[in-house]
CSV table of C-alpha atoms and ligand atoms in Angstrom, one decimal:
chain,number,residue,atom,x,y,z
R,126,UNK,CA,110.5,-114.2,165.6
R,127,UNK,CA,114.1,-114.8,167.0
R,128,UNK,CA,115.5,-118.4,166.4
R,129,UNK,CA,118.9,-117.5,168.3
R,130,UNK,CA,118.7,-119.7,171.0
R,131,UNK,CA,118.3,-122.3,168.5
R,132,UNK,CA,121.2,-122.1,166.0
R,133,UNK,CA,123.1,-125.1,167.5
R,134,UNK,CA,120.2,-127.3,167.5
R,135,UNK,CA,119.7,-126.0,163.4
R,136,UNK,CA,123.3,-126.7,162.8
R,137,UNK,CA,123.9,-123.1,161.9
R,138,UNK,CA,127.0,-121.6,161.1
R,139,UNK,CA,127.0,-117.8,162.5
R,140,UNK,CA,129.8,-116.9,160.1
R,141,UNK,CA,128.3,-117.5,157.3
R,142,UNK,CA,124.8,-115.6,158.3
R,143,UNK,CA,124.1,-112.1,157.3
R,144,UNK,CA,124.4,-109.0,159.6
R,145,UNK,CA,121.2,-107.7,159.8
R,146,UNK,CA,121.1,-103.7,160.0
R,147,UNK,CA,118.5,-101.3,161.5
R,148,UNK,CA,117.0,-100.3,158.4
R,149,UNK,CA,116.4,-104.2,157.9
R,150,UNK,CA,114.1,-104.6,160.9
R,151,UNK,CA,111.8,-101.9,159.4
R,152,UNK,CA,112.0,-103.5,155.6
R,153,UNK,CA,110.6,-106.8,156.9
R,154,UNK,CA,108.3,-105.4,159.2
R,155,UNK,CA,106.8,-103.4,156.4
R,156,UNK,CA,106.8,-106.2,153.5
R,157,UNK,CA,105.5,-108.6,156.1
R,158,UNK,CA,103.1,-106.7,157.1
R,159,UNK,CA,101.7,-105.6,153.4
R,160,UNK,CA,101.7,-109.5,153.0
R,161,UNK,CA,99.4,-110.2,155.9
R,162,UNK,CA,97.0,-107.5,154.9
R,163,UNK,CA,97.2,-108.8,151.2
R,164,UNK,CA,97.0,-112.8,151.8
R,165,UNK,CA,93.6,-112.5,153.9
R,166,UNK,CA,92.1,-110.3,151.4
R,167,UNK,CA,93.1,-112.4,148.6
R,168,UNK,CA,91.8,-115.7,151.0
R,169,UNK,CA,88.4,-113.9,151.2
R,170,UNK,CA,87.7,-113.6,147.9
R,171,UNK,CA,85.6,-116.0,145.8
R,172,UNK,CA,87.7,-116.2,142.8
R,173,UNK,CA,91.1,-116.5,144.4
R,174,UNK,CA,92.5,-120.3,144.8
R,175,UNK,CA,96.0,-120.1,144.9
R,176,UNK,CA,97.8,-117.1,147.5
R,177,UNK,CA,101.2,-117.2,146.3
R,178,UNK,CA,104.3,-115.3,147.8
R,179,UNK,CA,107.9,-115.5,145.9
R,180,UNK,CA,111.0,-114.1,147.5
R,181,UNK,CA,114.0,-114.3,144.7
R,182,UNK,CA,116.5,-113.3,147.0
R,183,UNK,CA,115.2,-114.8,150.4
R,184,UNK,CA,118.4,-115.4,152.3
R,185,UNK,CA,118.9,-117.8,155.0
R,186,UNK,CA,115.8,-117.9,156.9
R,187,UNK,CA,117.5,-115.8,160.0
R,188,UNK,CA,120.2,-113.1,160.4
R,189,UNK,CA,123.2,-113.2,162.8
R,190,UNK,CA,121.1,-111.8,165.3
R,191,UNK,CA,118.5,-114.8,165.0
R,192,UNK,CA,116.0,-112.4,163.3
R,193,UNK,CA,113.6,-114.4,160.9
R,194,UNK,CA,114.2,-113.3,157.2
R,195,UNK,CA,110.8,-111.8,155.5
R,196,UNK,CA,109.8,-115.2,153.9
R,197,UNK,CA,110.1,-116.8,157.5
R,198,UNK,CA,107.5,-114.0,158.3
R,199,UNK,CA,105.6,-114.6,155.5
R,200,UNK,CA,105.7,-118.5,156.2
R,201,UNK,CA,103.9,-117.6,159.8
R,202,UNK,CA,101.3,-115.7,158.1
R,203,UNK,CA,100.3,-117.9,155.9
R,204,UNK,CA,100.2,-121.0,158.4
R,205,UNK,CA,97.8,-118.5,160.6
R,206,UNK,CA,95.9,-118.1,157.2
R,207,UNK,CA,95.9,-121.0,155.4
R,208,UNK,CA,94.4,-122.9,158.9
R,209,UNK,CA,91.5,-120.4,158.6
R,210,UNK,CA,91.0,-121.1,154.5
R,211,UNK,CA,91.2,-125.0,154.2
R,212,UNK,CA,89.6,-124.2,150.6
R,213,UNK,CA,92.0,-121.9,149.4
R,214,UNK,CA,96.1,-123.2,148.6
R,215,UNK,CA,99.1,-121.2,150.0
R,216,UNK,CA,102.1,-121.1,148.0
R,217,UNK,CA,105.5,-120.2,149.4
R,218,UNK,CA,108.3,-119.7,146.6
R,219,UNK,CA,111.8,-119.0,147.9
R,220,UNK,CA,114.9,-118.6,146.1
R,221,UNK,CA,119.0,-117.2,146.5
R,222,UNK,CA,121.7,-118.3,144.6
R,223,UNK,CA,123.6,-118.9,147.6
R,224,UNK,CA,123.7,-123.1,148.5
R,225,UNK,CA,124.9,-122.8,152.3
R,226,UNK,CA,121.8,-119.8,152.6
R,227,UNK,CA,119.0,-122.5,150.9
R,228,UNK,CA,121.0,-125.3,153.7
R,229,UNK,CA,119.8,-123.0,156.4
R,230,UNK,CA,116.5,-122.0,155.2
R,231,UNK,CA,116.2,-125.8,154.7
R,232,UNK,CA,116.9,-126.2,158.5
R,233,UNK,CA,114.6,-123.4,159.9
R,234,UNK,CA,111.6,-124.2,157.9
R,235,UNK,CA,111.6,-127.6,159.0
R,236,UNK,CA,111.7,-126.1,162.8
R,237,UNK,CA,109.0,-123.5,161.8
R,238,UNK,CA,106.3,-125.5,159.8
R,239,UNK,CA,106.8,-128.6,161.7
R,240,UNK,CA,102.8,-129.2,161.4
R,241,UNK,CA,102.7,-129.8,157.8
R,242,UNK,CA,99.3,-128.2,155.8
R,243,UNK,CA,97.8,-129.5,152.9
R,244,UNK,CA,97.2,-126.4,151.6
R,245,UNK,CA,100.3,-124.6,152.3
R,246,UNK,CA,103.7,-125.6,149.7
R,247,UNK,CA,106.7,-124.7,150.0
R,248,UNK,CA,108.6,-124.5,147.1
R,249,UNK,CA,112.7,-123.8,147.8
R,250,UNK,CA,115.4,-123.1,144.1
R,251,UNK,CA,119.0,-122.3,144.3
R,252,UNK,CA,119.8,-120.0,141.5
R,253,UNK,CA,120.6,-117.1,140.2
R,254,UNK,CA,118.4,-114.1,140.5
R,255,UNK,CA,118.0,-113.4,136.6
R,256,UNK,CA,117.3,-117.0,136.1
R,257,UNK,CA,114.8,-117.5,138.2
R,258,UNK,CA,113.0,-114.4,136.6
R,259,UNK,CA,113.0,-116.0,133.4
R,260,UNK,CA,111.5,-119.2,135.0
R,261,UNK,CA,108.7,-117.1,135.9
R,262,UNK,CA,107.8,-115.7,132.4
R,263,UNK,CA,106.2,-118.2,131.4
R,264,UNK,CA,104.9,-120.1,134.5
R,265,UNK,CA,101.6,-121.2,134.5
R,266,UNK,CA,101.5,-123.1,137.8
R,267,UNK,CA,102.3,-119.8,139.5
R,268,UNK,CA,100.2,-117.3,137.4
R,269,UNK,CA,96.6,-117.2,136.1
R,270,UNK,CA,93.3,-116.7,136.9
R,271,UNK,CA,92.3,-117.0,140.7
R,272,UNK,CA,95.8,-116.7,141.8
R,273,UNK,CA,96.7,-113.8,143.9
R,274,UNK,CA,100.7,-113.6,143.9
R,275,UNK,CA,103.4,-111.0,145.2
R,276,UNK,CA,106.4,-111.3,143.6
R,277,UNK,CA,109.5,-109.6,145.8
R,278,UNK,CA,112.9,-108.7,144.8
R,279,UNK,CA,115.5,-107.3,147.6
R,280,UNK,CA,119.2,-107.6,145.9
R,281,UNK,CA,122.1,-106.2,148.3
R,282,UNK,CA,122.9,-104.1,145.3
R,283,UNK,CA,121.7,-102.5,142.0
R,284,UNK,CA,124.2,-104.2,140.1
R,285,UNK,CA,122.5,-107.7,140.3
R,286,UNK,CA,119.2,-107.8,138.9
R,287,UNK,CA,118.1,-107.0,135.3
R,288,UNK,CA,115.2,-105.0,135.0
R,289,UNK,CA,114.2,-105.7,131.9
R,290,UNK,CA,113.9,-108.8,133.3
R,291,UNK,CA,111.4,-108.0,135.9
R,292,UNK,CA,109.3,-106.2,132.9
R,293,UNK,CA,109.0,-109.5,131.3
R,294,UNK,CA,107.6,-111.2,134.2
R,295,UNK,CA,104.9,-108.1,134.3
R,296,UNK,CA,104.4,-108.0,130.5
R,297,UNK,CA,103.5,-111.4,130.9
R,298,UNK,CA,101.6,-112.1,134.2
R,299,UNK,CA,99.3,-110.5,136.8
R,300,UNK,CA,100.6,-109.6,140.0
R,301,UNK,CA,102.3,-107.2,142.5
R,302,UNK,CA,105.9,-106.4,142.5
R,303,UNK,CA,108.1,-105.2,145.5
R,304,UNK,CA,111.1,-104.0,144.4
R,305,UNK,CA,114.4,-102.8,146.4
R,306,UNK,CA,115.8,-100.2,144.1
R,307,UNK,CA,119.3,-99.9,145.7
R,308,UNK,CA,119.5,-96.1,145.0
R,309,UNK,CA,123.1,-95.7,146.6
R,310,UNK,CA,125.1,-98.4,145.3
R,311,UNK,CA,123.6,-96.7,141.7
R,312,UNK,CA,124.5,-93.0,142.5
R,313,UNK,CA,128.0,-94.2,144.7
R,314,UNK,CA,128.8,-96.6,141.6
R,315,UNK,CA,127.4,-95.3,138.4
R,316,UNK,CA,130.7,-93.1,137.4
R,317,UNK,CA,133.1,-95.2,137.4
R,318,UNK,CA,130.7,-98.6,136.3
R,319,UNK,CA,131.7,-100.7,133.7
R,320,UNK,CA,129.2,-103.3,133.1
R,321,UNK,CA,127.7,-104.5,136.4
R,322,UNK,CA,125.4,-101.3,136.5
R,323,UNK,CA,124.7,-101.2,132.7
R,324,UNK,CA,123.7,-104.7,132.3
R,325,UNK,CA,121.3,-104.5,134.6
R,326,UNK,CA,119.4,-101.8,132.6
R,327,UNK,CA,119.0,-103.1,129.5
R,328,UNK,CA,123.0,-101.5,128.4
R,329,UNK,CA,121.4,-98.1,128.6
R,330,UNK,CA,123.6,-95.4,130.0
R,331,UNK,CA,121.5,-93.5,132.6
R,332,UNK,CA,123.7,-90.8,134.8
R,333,UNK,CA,121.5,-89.4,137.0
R,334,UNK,CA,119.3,-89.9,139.6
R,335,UNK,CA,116.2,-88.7,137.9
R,336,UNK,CA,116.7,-90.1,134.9
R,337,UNK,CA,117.2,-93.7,136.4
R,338,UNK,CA,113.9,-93.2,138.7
R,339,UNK,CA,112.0,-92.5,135.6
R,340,UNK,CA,113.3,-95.8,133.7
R,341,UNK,CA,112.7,-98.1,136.6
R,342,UNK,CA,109.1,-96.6,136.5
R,343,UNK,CA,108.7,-97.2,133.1
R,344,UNK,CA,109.7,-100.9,133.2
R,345,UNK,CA,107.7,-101.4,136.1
R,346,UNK,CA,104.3,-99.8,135.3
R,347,UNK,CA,104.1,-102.4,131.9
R,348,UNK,CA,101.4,-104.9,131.6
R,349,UNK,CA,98.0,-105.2,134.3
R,350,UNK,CA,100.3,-102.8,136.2
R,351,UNK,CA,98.6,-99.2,136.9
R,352,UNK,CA,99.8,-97.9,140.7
R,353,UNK,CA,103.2,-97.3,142.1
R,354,UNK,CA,104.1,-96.1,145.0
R,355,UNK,CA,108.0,-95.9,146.4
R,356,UNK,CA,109.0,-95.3,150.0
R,357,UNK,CA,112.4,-93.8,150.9
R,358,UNK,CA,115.0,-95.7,153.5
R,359,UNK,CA,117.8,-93.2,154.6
R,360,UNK,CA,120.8,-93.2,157.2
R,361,UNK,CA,121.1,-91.6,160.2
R,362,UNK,CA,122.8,-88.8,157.9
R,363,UNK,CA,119.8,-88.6,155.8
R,364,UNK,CA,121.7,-90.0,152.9
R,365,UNK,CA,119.1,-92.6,150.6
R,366,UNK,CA,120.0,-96.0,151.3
R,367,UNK,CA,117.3,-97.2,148.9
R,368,UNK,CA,114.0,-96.9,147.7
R,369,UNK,CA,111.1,-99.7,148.1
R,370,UNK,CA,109.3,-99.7,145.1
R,371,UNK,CA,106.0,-101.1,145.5
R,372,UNK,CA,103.5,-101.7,142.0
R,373,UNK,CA,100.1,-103.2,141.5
R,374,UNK,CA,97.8,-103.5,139.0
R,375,UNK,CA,94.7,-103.0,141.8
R,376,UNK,CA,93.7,-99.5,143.4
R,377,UNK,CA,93.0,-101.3,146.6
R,378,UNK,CA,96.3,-102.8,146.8
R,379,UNK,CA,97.8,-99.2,146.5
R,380,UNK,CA,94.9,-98.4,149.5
R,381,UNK,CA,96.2,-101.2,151.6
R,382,UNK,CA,100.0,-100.3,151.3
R,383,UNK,CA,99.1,-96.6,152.4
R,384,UNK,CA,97.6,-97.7,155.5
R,385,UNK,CA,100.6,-100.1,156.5
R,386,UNK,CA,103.3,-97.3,155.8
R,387,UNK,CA,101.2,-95.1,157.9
R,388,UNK,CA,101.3,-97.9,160.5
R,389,UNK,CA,104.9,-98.8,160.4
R,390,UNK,CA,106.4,-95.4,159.9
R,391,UNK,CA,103.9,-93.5,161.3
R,392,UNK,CA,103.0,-92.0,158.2
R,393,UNK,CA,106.7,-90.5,158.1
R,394,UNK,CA,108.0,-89.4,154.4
R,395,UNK,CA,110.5,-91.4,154.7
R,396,UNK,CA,112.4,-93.9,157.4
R,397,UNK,CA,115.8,-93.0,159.1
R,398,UNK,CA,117.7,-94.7,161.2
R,399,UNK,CA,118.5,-93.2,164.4
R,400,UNK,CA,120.8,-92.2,166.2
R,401,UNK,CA,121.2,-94.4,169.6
R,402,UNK,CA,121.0,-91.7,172.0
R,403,UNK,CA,116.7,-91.9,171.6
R,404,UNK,CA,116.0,-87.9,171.6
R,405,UNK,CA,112.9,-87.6,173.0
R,406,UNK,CA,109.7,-85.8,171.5
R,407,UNK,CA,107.8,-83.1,172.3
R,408,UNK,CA,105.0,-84.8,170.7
R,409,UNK,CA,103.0,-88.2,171.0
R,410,UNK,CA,102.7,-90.2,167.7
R,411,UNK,CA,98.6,-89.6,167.3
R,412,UNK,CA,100.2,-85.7,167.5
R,413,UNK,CA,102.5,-86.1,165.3
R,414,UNK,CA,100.9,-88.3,162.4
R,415,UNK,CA,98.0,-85.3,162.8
R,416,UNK,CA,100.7,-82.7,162.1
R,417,UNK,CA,101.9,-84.8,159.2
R,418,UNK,CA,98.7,-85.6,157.8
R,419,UNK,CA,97.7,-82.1,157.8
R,420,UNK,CA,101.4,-80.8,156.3
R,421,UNK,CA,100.8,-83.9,153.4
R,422,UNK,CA,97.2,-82.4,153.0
R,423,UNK,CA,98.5,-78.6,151.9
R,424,UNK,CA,100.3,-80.0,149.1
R,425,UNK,CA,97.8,-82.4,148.0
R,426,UNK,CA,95.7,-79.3,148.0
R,427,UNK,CA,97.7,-77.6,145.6
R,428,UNK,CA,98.5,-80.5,143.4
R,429,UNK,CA,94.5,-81.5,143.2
R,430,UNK,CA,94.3,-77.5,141.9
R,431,UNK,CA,97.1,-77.9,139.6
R,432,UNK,CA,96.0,-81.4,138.3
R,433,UNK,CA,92.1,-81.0,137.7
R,434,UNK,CA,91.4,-77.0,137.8
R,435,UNK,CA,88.1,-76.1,136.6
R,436,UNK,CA,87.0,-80.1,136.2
R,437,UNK,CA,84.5,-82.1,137.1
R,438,UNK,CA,85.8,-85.5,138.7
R,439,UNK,CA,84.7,-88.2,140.7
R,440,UNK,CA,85.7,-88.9,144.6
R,441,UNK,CA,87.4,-92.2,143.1
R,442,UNK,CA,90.1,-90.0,140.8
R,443,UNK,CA,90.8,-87.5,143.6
R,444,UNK,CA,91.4,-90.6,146.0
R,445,UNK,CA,93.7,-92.6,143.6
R,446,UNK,CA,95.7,-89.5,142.4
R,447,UNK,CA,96.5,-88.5,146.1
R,448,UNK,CA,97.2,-92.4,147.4
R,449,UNK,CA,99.3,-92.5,144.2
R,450,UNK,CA,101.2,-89.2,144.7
R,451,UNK,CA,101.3,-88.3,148.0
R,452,UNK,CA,101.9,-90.4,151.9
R,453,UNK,CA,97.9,-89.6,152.6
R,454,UNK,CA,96.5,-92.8,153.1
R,455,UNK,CA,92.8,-93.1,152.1
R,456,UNK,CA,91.1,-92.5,155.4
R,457,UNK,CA,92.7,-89.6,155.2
R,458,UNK,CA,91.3,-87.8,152.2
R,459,UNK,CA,87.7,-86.5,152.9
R,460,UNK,CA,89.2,-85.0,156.4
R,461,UNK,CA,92.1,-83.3,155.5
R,462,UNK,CA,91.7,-82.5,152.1
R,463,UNK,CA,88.3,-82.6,150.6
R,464,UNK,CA,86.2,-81.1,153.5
R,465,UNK,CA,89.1,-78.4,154.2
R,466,UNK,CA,88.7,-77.4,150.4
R,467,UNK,CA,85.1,-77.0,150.4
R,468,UNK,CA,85.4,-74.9,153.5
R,469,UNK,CA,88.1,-72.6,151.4
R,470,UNK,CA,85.9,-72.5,148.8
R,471,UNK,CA,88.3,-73.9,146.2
R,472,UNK,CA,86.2,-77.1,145.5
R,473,UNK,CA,82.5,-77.8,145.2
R,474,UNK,CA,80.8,-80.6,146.0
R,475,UNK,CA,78.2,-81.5,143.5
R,476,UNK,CA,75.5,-82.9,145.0
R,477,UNK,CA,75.2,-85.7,142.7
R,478,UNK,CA,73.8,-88.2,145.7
R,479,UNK,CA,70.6,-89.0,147.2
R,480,UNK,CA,72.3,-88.6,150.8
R,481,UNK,CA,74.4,-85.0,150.8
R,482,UNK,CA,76.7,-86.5,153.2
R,483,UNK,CA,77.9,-89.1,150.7
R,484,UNK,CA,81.6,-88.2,149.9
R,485,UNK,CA,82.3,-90.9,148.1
R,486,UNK,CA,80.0,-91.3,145.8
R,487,UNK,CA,79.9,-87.6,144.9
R,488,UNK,CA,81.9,-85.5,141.9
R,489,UNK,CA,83.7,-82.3,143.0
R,490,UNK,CA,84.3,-79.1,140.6
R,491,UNK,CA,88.1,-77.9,141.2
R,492,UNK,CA,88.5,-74.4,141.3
R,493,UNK,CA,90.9,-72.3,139.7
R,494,UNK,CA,94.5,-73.1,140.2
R,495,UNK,CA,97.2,-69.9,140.6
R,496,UNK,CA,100.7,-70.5,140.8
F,740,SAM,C1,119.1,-108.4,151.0
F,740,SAM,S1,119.2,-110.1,151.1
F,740,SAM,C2,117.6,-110.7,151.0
F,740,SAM,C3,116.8,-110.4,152.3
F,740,SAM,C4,115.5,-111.1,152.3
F,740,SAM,N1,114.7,-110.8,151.1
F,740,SAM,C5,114.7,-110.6,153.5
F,740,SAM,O1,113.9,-109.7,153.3
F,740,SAM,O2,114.9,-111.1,154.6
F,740,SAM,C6,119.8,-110.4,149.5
F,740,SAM,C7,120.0,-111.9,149.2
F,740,SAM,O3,120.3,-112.0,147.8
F,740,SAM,C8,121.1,-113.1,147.6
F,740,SAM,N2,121.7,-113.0,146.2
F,740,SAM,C9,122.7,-112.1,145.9
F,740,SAM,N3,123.0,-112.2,144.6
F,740,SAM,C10,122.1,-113.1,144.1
F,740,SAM,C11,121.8,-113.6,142.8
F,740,SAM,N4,122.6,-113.2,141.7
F,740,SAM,N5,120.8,-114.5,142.6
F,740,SAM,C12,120.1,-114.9,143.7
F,740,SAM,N6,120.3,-114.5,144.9
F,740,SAM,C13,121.3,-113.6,145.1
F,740,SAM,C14,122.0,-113.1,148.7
F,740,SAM,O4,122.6,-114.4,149.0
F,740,SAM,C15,121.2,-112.6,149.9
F,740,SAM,O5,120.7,-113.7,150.6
């Protein structure tokens, strides 16, 4: 949604909006659209009552441009929602430290949800990052049984949220975390840091790339948490920008984030911005996802041979270790890599069904595995 044409009438300042860039357009499109799938699941099950959505570090509501912000977004979705679940409540929690940001957002929502629900609140704090997380430790309005609740975290920097913060919240409650790991300001910045970068993980000193992946991973997969999956934003150069780290303590959540990345990016390994000349392809986008699918497939091949040779598993384990591990999404897995490594003879389906073309509800033997 653009609200340009209406920044006089919202009293907006331009100046003091931020710029959005093109790696921006696909992070919303791609949170947003997670949230959609997400919130309608969530409304059509039983035991869910409360959908809740918190942004930390939500901005102004637009961009310079008149772009919507992802909460805006959000907000849309769940008006669309909520009007369909009258017995379900829709919870919008938005918060940035910045006071003339929370006056905009102010301004737009009242233009946006002009219709007011009585199922959907909006719930708007002014503070900093870190204490806000704390807030939500110990929050039983927001957490609980029956409550379905994304928790998002998109700093302009590394140097600004503490992570062990984050674990706390996770330790503590059950939901999903997207997380912008802002891999360049860490690699660019880590050298020559002095505290900014250290406080921020726990006063450890982490120099390398690996090493740093590895900790966020740790303080992230704590708690109900049991999936993580982390998707790649580069520049036109190919140089990482950052990392959206995406965890959840469901296997269908993992599912449903697969099939949005393959839908945004086109199942691409990672997104870079292009250039602005457009090259053109040789290739439609069905051909290429194919040729990607397929090209993902040969190494899950060899990773389901290195993982599991010579055991007996279920179709569930072979689906949750490839979602988790690789960019195949889970319509994916019979096609390009079960029924390709049946044909090679390097897996055997057991039979174990009444109806032999059952997939999923068979176990496979894995062959041998040779380097
Ligand atoms: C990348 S933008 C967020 C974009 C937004 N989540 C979206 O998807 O449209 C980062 C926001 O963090 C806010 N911010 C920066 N430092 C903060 C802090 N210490 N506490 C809270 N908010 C902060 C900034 O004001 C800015 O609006």
């Amino acid at each position: 949604m653009n609200l340009y044409d209406k920044f006089s009438e919202l009293n907006i300042d331009i100046a003091s909006l931020t710029v959005k860039k093109q790696q921006t357009d696909y992070k919303i499109k791609y949170v947003s659209e997670y949230i959609r799938v997400w919130a309608i699941i969530s409304a059509e099950r039983k035991e869910v009552k409360d959908i809740s959505f918190i942004d930390c570090m939500c901005n102004a509501g637009v961009y310079a441009d008149g772009d919507c912000c992802t909460a805006i977004e959000v907000l849309r979705i769940f008006i669309e929602i909520a009007n369909n679940h009258k017995e379900k409540n829709f919870h919008l929690y938005l918060n940035d430290f910045d006071y003339d940001k929370i006056k905009f957002l102010n301004s737009v929502l009242n233009l946006v949800y002009d219709v007011e629900l009585e199922n959907l609140k909006i719930h708007i704090d002014n503070k900093d990052v870190n204490v806000y997380l704390d807030s939500l430790v110990k929050n039983s309005n927001i957490f609980g049984m029956g409550r379905s609740v994304v928790l998002y975290i998109d700093p302009f920097d590394f140097g600004t949220v503490i992570i062990p913060k984050v674990t706390e919240v996770l330790k503590k409650n059950y939901c999903e975390v997207i997380f912008n790991f802002f891999s360049s300001d860490y690699s660019r910045n880590i050298r020559n840091d002095k505290e900014r970068i250290k406080k921020c993980i726990g006063g450890l000193s982490i120099k390398n790339k690996e090493e740093i992946i590895e900790y966020i991973q740790k303080q992230l997969k704590v708690g109900s948490i049991k999936y993580l999956f982390s998707y790649e934003f580069k520049t036109r150069k190919n140089v990482e920008l950052y990392q959206i780290i995406f965890v959840t303590p469901s296997s269908k959540g993992l599912e449903k984030l697969k099939d949005v990345l393959w839908k945004v990016f086109d199942g691409k390994e990672f997104h870079r911005n292009e250039d602005e000349t457009g090259q053109l392809s040789f290739f439609t986008t069905e051909d290429e996802k194919e040729l990607r699918a397929k090209e993902y497939a040969t190494e899950a091949k060899r990773m389901l041979l290195k993982k599991y040779s010579g055991e007996k598993v279920s179709y569930s384990t072979i689906e949750i270790y490839l979602i988790e591990n690789t960019m195949l999404r889970e319509g994916q897995i019979i096609k390009y890599v079960i029924k390709p490594m049946i044909d090679e003879g390097i897996l055997t389906k057991n039979g174990e069904t009444r109806n032999s073309s059952n997939y999923k509800k068979d176990t496979y033997t894995v062959g041998g595995f040779n380097e």
